[in-house]
Coordinates of C-alpha atoms and ligand atoms in Angstrom, one line a residue:
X1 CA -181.4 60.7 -27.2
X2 CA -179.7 62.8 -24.7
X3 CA -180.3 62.9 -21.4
X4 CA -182.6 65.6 -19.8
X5 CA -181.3 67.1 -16.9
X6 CA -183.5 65.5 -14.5
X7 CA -182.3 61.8 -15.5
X8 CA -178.6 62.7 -15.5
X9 CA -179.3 63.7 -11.3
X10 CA -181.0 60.2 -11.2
X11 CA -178.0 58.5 -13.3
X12 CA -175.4 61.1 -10.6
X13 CA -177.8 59.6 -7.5
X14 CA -177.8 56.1 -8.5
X15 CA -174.1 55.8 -9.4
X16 CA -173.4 57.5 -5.5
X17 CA -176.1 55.0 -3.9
X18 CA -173.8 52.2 -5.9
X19 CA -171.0 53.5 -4.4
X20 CA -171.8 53.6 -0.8
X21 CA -173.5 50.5 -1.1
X22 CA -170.2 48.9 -2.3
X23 CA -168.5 51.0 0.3
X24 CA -170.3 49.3 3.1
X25 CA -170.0 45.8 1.5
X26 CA -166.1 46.1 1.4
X27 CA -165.5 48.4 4.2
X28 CA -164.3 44.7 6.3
X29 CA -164.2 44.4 9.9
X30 CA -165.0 47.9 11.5
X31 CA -166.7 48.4 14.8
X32 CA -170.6 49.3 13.5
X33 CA -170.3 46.2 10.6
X34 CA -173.1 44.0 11.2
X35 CA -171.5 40.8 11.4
X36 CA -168.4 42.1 13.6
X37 CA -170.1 44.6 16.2
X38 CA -167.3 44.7 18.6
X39 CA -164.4 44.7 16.1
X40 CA -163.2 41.3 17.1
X41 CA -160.2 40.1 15.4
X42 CA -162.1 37.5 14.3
X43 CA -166.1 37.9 14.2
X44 CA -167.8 36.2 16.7
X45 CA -164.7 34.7 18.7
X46 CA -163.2 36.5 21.9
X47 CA -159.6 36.4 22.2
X48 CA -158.5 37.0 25.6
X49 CA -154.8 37.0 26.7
X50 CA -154.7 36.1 30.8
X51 CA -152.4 34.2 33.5
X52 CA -151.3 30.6 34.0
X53 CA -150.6 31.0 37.7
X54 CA -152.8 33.2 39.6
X55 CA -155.3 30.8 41.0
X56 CA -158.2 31.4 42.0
X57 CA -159.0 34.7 39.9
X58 CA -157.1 33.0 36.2
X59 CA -154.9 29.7 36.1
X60 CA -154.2 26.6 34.4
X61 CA -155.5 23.1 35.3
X62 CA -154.6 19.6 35.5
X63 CA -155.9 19.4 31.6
X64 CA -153.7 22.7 30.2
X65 CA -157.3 24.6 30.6
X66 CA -157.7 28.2 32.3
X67 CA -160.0 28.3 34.9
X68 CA -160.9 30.8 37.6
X69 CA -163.0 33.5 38.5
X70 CA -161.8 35.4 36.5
X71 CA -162.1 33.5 33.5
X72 CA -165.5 31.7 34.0
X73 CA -166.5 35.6 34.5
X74 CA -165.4 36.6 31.5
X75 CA -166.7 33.2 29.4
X76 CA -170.5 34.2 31.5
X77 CA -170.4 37.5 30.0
X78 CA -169.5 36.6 26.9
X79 CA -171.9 34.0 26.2
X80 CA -174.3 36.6 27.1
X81 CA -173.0 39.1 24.3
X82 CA -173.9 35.9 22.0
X83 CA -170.3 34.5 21.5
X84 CA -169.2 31.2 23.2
X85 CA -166.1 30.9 21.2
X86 CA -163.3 32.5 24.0
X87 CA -159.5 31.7 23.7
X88 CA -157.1 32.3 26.3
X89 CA -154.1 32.4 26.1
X90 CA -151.5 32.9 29.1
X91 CA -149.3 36.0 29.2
X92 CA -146.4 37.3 31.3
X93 CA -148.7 40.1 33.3
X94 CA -146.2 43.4 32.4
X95 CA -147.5 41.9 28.7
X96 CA -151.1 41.7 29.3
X97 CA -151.9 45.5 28.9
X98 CA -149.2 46.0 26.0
X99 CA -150.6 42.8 24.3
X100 CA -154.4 44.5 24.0
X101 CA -153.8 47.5 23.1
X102 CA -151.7 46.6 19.8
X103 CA -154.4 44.5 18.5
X104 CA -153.1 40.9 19.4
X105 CA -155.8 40.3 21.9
X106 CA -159.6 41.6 21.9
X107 CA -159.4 41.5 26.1
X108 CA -157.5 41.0 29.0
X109 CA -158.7 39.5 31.9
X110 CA -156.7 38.5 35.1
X111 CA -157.9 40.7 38.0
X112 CA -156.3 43.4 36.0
X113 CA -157.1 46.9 38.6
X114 CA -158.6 49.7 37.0
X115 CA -155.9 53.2 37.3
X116 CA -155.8 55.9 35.6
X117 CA -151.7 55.2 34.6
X118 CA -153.5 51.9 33.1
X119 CA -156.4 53.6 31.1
X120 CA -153.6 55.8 29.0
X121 CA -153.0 52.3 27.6
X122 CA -156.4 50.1 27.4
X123 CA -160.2 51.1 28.4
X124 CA -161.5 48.6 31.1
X125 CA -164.8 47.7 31.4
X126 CA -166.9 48.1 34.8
X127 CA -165.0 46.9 38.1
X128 CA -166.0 43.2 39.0
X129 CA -163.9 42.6 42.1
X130 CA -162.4 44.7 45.0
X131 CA -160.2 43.1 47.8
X132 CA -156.6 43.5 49.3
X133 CA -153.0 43.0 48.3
X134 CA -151.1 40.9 50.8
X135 CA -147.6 40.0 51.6
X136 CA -147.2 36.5 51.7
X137 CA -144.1 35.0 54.0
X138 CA -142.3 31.8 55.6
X139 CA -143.9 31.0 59.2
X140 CA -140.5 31.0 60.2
X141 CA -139.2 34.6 58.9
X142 CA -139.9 36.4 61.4
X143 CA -141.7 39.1 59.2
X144 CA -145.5 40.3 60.6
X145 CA -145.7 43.6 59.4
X146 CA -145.6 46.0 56.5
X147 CA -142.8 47.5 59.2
X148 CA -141.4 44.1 59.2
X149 CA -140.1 44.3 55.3
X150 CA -137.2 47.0 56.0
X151 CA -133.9 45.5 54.5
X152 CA -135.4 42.2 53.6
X153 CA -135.7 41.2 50.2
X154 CA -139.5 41.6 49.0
X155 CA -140.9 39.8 46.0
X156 CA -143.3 41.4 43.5
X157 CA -144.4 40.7 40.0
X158 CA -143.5 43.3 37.0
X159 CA -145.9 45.3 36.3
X160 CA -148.4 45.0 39.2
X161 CA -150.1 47.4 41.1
X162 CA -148.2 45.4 44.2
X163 CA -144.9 46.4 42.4
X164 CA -146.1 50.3 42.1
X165 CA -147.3 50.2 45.9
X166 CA -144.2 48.7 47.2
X167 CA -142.2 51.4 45.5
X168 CA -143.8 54.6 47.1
X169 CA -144.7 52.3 50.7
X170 CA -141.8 49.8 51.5
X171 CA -138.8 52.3 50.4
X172 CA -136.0 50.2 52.8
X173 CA -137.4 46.9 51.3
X174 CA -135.2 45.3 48.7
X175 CA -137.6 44.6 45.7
X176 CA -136.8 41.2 43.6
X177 CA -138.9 41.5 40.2
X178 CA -140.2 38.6 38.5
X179 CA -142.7 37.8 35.9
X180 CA -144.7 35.9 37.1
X181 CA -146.0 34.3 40.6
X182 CA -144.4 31.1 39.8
X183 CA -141.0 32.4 39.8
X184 CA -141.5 34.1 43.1
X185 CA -143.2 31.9 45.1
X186 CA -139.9 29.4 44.0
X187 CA -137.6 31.7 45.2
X188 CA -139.8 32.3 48.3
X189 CA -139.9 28.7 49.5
X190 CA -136.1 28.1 48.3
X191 CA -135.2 31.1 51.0
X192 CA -133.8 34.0 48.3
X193 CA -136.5 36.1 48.8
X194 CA -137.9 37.2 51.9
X195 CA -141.7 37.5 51.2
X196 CA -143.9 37.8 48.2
X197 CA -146.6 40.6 47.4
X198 CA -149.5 39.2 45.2
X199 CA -153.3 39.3 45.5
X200 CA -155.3 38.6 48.7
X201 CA -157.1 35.3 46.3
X202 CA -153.9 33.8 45.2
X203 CA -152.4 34.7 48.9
X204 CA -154.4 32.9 50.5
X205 CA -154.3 29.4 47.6
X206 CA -150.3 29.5 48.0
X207 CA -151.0 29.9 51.9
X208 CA -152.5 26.8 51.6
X209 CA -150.4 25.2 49.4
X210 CA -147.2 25.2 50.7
X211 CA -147.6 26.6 53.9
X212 CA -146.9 30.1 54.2
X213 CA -148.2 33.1 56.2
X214 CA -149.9 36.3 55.7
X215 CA -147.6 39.2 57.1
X216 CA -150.3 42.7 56.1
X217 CA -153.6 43.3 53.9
X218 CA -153.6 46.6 52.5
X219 CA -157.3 47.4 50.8
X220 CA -156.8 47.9 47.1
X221 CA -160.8 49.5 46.9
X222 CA -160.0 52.2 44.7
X223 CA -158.8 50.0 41.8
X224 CA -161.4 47.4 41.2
X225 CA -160.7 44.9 38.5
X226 CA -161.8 45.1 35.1
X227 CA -161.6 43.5 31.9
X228 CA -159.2 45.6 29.9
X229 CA -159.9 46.5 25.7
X230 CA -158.5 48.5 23.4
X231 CA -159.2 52.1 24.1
X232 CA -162.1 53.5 21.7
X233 CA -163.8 50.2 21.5
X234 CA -166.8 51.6 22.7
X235 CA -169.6 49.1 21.4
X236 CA -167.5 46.3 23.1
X237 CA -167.3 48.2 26.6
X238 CA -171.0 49.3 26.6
X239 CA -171.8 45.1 25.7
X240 CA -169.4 43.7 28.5
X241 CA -170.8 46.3 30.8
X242 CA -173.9 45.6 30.2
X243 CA -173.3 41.7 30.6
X244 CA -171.5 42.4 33.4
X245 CA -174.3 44.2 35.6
X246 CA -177.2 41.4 34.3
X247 CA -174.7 38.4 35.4
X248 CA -174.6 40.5 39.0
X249 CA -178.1 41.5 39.0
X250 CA -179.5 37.3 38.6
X251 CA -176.8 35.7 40.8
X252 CA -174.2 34.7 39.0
X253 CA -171.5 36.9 39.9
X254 CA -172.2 35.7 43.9
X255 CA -172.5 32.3 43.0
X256 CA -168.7 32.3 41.2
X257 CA -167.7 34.7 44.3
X258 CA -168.3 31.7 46.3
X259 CA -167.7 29.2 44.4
X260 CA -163.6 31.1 43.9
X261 CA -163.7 32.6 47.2
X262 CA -165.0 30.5 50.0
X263 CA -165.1 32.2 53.1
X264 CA -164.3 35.6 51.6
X265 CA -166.1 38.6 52.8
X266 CA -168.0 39.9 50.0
X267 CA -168.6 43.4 48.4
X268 CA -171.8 44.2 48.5
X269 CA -171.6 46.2 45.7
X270 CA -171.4 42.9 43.1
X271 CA -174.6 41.3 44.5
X272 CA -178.2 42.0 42.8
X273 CA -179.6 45.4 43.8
X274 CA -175.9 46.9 44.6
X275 CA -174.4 49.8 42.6
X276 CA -172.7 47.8 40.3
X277 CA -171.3 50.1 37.6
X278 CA -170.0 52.9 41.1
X279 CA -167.4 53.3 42.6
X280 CA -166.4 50.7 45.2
X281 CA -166.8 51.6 48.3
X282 CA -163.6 52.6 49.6
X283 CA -161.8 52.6 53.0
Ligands
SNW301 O1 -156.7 46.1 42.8 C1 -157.1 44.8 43.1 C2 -158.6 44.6 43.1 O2 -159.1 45.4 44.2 C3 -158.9 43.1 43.4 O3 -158.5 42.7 44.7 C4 -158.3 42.2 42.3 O4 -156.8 42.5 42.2 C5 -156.5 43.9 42.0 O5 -157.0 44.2 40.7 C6 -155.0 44.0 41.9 N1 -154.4 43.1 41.0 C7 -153.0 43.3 40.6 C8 -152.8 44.4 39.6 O6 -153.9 44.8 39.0 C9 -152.2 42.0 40.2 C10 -152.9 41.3 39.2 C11 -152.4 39.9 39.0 O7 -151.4 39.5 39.6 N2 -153.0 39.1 38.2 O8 -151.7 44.8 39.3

């Protein structure tokens, strides 16, 4: 028997239903499939490429683990999004950004500032921290001042906002690039560079650590840090911001503030009942 023409519509609409059904079944690891919302690299694990040597905001302890701010922050958040499974693994910083946006990592977090040079390569998420960059020196150097740097030989790490501010603001200081803090801070105790130019928290833990001064704060407000993604991964910005402002809003961003940062002053703008997804305030 041949087929009237209303069953050969229902045959057309079942074989299209069949289609799309298999469509979606096969269509792997985009961002709206239900068991990968956020287009992980792998479902339900967060891979997050960060630094071994910029304590307190990311580092590496006794054990080989990462630890920090930064990096219980992140793991907070996370866990809130439903996924407890977060690797990190330690980058050179100029690499962080690159590393993201090609895919190899779903994040990067290491008190990564939020620019609009940076947003042409990732998407952040909201700003979770505001402070200063400081220029870290030997007691004995003779260096206490911004002023102070002209025709000494100034340390910065590739690819920092530190290295971009030194540029346009310290023209008669000699820049030395490295890759990483470690390197610097070396050559700064071994005497073959004159200072160092890192972030007010890690400053302040080399300070300590092998004695050094602070020589000048300069307020780095307008670029609050944020987690960096790769750009268009909107359902995985709109989760980590939302995460974000529920772990300021109960008390846990303050209680890591202070657990990190003892002593620090801190932005109001982080604490429950602040404007946590505006704009810092800046000075
Ligand atoms: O812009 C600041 C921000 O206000 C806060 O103090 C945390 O650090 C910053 O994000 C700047 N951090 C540098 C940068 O984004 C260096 C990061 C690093 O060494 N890990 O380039």
């Amino acid at each position: 028997m041949s087929p009237t023409p209303r069953t050969s519509v229902l045959v057309a609409l079942l074989a299209l239903v069949a289609t799309l059904g298999l469509a979606a079944c096969g269509g792997g690891s985009t961002d709206s499939s239900a068991d990968n919302p956020y287009g992980l690299i792998k479902p339900g694990q967060l891979r997050v490429a960060t630094l071994g040597d910029a304590k307190p905001y990311t580092f590496t302890d006794a054990g080989g683990q990462f630890t920090g701010f930064d990096v219980e922050l992140f793991r907070d958040v996370a866990k809130r999004m439903g996924i407890t499974d977060v690797v990190y693994t330690g980058q050179d910083f100029s690499a962080l950004l690159p590393a993201v946006a090609n895919g190899q990592f779903d994040a990067g977090v290491a008190a990564i500032g939020i620019t609009e040079a940076r947003k042409k390569t990732v998407d952040f998420s909201a700003g979770y921290l505001a402070g200063y960059l400081t220029v870290i020196t030997k007691k004995d150097s003779g260096i206490t001042s911004a002023d102070g740097l002209a025709g000494k030989r100034l340390g910065v790490v590739q690819g920092t906002l530190q290295e971009a501010y030194a540029v346009k603001n310290f023209p008669k200081a000699d820049l030395v690039r490295f890759p990483d803090n470690n390197a610097a801070i070396s050559a700064l105790n071994r005497g073959s560079v004159d200072a160092h130019f890192l972030d007010y928290e890690a400053a302040k833990s080399y300070i300590a650590q092998f004695g050094l001064v602070s020589a000048a704060d300069i307020p780095s407000f307008d670029a609050p840090a944020g987690f960096a993604i790769k750009k268009g991964n909107s359902a995985l910005k709109a989760a980590l911001d939302k995460a974000l402002v529920a772990a300021m809003e109960d008390g846990t961003w303050k209680r890591l503030y202070e657990k990190w940062f003892p002593g620090s002053p801190m932005p109001k703008q982080y604490l429950p009942g602040g404007d946590h997804t505006g704009a810092p305030a800046a000075q």
